[in-house]
PDB file of C-alpha atoms in Angstrom:
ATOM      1  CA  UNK A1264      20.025 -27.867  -8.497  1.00 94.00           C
ATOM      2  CA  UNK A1265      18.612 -26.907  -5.323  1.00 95.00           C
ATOM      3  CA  UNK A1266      18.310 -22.396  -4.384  1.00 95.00           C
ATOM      4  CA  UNK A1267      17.031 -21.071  -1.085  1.00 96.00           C
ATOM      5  CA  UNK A1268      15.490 -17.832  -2.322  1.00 96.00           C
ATOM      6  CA  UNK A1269      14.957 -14.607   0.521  1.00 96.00           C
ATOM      7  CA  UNK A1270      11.226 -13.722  -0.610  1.00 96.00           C
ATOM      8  CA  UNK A1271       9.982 -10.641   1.363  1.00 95.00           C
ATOM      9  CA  UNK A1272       5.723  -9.904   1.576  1.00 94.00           C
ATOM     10  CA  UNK A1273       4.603 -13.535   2.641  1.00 96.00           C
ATOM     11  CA  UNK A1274       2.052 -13.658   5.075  1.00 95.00           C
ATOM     12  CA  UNK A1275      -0.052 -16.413   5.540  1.00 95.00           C
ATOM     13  CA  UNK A1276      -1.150 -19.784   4.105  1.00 94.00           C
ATOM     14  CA  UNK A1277      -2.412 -17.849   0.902  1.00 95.00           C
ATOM     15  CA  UNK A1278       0.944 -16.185   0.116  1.00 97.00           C
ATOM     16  CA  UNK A1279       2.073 -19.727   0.353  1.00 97.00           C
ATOM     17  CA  UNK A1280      -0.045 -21.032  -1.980  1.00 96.00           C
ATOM     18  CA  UNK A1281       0.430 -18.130  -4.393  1.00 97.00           C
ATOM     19  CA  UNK A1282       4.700 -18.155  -4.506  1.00 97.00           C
ATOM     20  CA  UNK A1283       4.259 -22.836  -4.472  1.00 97.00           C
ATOM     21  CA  UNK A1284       1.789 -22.806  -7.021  1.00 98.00           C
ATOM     22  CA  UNK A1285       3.586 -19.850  -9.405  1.00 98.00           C
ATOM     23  CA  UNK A1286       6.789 -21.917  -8.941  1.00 98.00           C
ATOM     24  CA  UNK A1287       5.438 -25.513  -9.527  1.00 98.00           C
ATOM     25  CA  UNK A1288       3.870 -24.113 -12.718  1.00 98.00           C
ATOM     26  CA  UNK A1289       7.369 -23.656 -14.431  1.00 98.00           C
ATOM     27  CA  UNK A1290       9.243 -26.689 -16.615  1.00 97.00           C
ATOM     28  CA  UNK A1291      11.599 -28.361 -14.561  1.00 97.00           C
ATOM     29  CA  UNK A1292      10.594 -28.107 -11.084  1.00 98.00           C
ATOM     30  CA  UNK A1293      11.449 -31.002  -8.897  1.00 98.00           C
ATOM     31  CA  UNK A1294      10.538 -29.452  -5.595  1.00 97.00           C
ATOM     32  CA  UNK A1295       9.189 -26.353  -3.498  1.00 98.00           C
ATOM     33  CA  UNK A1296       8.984 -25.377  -0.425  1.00 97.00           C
ATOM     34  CA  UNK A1297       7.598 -22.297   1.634  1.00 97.00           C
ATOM     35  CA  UNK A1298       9.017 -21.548   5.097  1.00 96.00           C
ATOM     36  CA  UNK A1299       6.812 -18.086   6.098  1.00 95.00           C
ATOM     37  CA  UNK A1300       8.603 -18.066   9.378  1.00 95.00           C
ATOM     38  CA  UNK A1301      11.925 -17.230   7.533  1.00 96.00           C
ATOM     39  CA  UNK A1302      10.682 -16.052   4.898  1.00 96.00           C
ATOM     40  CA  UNK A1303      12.547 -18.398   2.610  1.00 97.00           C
ATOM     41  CA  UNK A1304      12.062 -20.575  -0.408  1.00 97.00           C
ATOM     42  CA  UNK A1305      13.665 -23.974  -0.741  1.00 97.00           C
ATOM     43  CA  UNK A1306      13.358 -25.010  -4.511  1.00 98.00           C
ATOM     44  CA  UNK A1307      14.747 -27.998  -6.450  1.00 97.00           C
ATOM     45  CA  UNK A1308      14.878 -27.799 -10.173  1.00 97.00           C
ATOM     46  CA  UNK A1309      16.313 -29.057 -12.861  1.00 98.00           C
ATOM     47  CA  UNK A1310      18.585 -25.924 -14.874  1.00 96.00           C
ATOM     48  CA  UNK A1311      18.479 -27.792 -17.803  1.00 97.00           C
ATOM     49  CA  UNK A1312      14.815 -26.804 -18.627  1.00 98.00           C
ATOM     50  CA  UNK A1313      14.358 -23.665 -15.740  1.00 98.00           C
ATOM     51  CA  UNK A1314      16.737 -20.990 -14.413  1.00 97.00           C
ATOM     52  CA  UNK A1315      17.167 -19.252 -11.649  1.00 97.00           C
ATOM     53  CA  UNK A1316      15.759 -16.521 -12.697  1.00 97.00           C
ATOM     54  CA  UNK A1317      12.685 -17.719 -14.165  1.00 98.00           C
ATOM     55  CA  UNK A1318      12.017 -18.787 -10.830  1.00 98.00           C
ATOM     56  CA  UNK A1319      12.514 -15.954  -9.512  1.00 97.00           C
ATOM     57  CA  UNK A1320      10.439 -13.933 -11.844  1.00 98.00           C
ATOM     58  CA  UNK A1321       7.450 -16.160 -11.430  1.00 98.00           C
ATOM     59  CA  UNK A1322       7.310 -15.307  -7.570  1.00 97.00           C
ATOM     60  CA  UNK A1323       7.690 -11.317  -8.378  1.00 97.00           C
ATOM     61  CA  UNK A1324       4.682 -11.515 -10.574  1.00 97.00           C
ATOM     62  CA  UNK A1325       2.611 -12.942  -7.674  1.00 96.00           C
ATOM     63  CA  UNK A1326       3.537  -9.766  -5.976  1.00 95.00           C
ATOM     64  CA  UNK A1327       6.506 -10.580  -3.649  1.00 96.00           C
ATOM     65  CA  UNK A1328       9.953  -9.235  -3.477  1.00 96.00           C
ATOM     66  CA  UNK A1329      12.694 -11.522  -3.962  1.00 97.00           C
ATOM     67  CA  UNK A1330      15.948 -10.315  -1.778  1.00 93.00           C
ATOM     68  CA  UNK A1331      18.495 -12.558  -2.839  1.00 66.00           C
TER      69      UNK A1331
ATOM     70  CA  UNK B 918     -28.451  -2.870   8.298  1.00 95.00           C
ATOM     71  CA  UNK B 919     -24.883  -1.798   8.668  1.00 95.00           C
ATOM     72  CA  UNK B 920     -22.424  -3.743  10.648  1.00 95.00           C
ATOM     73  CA  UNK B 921     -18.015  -3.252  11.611  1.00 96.00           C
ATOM     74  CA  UNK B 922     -16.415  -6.320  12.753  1.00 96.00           C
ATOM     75  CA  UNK B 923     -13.287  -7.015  13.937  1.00 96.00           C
ATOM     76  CA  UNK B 924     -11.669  -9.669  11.945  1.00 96.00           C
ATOM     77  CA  UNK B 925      -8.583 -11.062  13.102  1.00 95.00           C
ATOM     78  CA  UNK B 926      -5.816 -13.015  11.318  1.00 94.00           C
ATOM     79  CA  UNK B 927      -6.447 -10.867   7.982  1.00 96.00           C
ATOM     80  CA  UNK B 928      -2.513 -10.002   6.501  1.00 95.00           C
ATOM     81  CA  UNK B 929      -2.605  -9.558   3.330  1.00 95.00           C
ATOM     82  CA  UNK B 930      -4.550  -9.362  -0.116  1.00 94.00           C
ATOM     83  CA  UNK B 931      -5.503 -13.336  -0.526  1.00 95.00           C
ATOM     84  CA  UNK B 932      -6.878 -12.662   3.114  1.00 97.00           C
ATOM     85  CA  UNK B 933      -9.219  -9.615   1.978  1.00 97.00           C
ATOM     86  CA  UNK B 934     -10.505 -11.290  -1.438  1.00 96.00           C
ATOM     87  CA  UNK B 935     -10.869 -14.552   0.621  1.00 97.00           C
ATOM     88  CA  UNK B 936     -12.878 -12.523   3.444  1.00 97.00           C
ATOM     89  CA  UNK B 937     -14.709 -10.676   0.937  1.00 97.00           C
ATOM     90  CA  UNK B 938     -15.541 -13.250  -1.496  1.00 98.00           C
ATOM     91  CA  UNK B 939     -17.162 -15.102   1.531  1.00 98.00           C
ATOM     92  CA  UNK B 940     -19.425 -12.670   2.726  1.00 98.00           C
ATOM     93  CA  UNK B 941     -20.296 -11.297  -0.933  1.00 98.00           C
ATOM     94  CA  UNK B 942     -21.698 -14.639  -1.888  1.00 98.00           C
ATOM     95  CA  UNK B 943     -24.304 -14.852   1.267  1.00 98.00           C
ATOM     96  CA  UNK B 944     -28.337 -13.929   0.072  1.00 97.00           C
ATOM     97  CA  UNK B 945     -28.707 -10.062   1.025  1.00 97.00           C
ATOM     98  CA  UNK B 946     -25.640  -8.617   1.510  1.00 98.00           C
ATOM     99  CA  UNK B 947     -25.205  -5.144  -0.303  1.00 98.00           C
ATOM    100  CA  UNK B 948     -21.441  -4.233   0.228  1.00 97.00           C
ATOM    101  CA  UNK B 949     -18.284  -5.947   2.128  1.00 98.00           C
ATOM    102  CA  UNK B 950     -15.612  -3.493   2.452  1.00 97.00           C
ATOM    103  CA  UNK B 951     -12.492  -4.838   4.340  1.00 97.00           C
ATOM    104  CA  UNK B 952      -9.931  -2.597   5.627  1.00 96.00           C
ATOM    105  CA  UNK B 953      -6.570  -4.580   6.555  1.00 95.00           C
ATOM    106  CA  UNK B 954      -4.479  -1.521   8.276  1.00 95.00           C
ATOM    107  CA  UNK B 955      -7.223  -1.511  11.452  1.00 96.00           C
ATOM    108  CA  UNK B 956      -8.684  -5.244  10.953  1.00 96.00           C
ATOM    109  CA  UNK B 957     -12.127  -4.403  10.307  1.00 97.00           C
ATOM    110  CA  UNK B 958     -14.748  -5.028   7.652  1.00 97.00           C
ATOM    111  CA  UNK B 959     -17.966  -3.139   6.862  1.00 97.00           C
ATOM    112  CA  UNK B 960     -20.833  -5.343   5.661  1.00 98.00           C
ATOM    113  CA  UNK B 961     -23.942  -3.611   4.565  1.00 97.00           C
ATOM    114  CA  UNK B 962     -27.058  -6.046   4.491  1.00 97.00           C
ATOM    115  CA  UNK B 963     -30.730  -7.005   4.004  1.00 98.00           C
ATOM    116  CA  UNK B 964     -31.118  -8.785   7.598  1.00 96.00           C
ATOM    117  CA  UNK B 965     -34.377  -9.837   5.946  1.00 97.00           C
ATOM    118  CA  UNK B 966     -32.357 -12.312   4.222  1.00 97.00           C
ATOM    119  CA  UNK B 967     -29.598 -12.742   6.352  1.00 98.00           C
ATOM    120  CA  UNK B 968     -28.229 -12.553   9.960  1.00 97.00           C
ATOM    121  CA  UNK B 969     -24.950 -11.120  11.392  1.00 97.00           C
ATOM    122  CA  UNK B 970     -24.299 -14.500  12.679  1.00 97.00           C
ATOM    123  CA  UNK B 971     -24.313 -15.459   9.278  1.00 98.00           C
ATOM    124  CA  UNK B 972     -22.208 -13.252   7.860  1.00 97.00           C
ATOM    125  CA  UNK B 973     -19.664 -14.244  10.961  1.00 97.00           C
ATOM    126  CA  UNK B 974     -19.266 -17.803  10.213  1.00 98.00           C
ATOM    127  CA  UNK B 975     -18.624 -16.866   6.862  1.00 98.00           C
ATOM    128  CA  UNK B 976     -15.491 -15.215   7.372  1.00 97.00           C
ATOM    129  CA  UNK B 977     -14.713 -17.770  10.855  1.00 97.00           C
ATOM    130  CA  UNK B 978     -15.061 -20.374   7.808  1.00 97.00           C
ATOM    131  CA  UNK B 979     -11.935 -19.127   5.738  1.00 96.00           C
ATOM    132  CA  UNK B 980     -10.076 -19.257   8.868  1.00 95.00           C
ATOM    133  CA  UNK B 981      -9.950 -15.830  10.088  1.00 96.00           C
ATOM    134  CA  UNK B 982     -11.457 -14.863  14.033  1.00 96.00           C
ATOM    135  CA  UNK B 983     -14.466 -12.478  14.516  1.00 97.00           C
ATOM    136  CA  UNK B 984     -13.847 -10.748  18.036  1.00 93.00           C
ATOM    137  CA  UNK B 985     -17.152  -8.596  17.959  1.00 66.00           C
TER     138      UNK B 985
END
């Protein structure tokens, strides 16, 4: 499975590392990536063992608003 | 001693703890208070046990620019 998430409040190279690391730390990640000049989120996972939302969660509670 | 300098490239919380946490762990200094809206942080210090230049390339080290 593969989600481009909107994530609003990302900043700088610290965000990054915040929303990457909160991500990577989930079951069943394959792949993230942090674009902060579009504010997007590219991630790659595997739904059998994470959802969509559980991604989306995880970047929340780091602080940041996810849009869509 | 009590010095204001204008910090650029500070956006967001990471950026204030990471500015902070610099200048807190130099010998001598007595209070760091950064303030992200105008770009400035107050250091209070013992220049008996450290310099302003000091205190400078502690915050140019995590990345950010000191303009005065």
């Amino acid at each position: 499975m593969q989600i481009t998430l909107a994530v609003h409040g990302m900043t700088c190279g610290h965000c990054e590392k915040a929303v990457k690391g909160a991500v990577e730390e989930l079951n069943g990640i394959q792949g993230v990536e942090v674009h902060l000049d579009t504010n997007k989120v590219d991630v790659t996972y595997d739904d059998v063992y994470v959802s969509k939302e559980q991604i989306e969660s995880a970047i929340e509670e780091q602080g940041y608003d996810v849009v869509s």
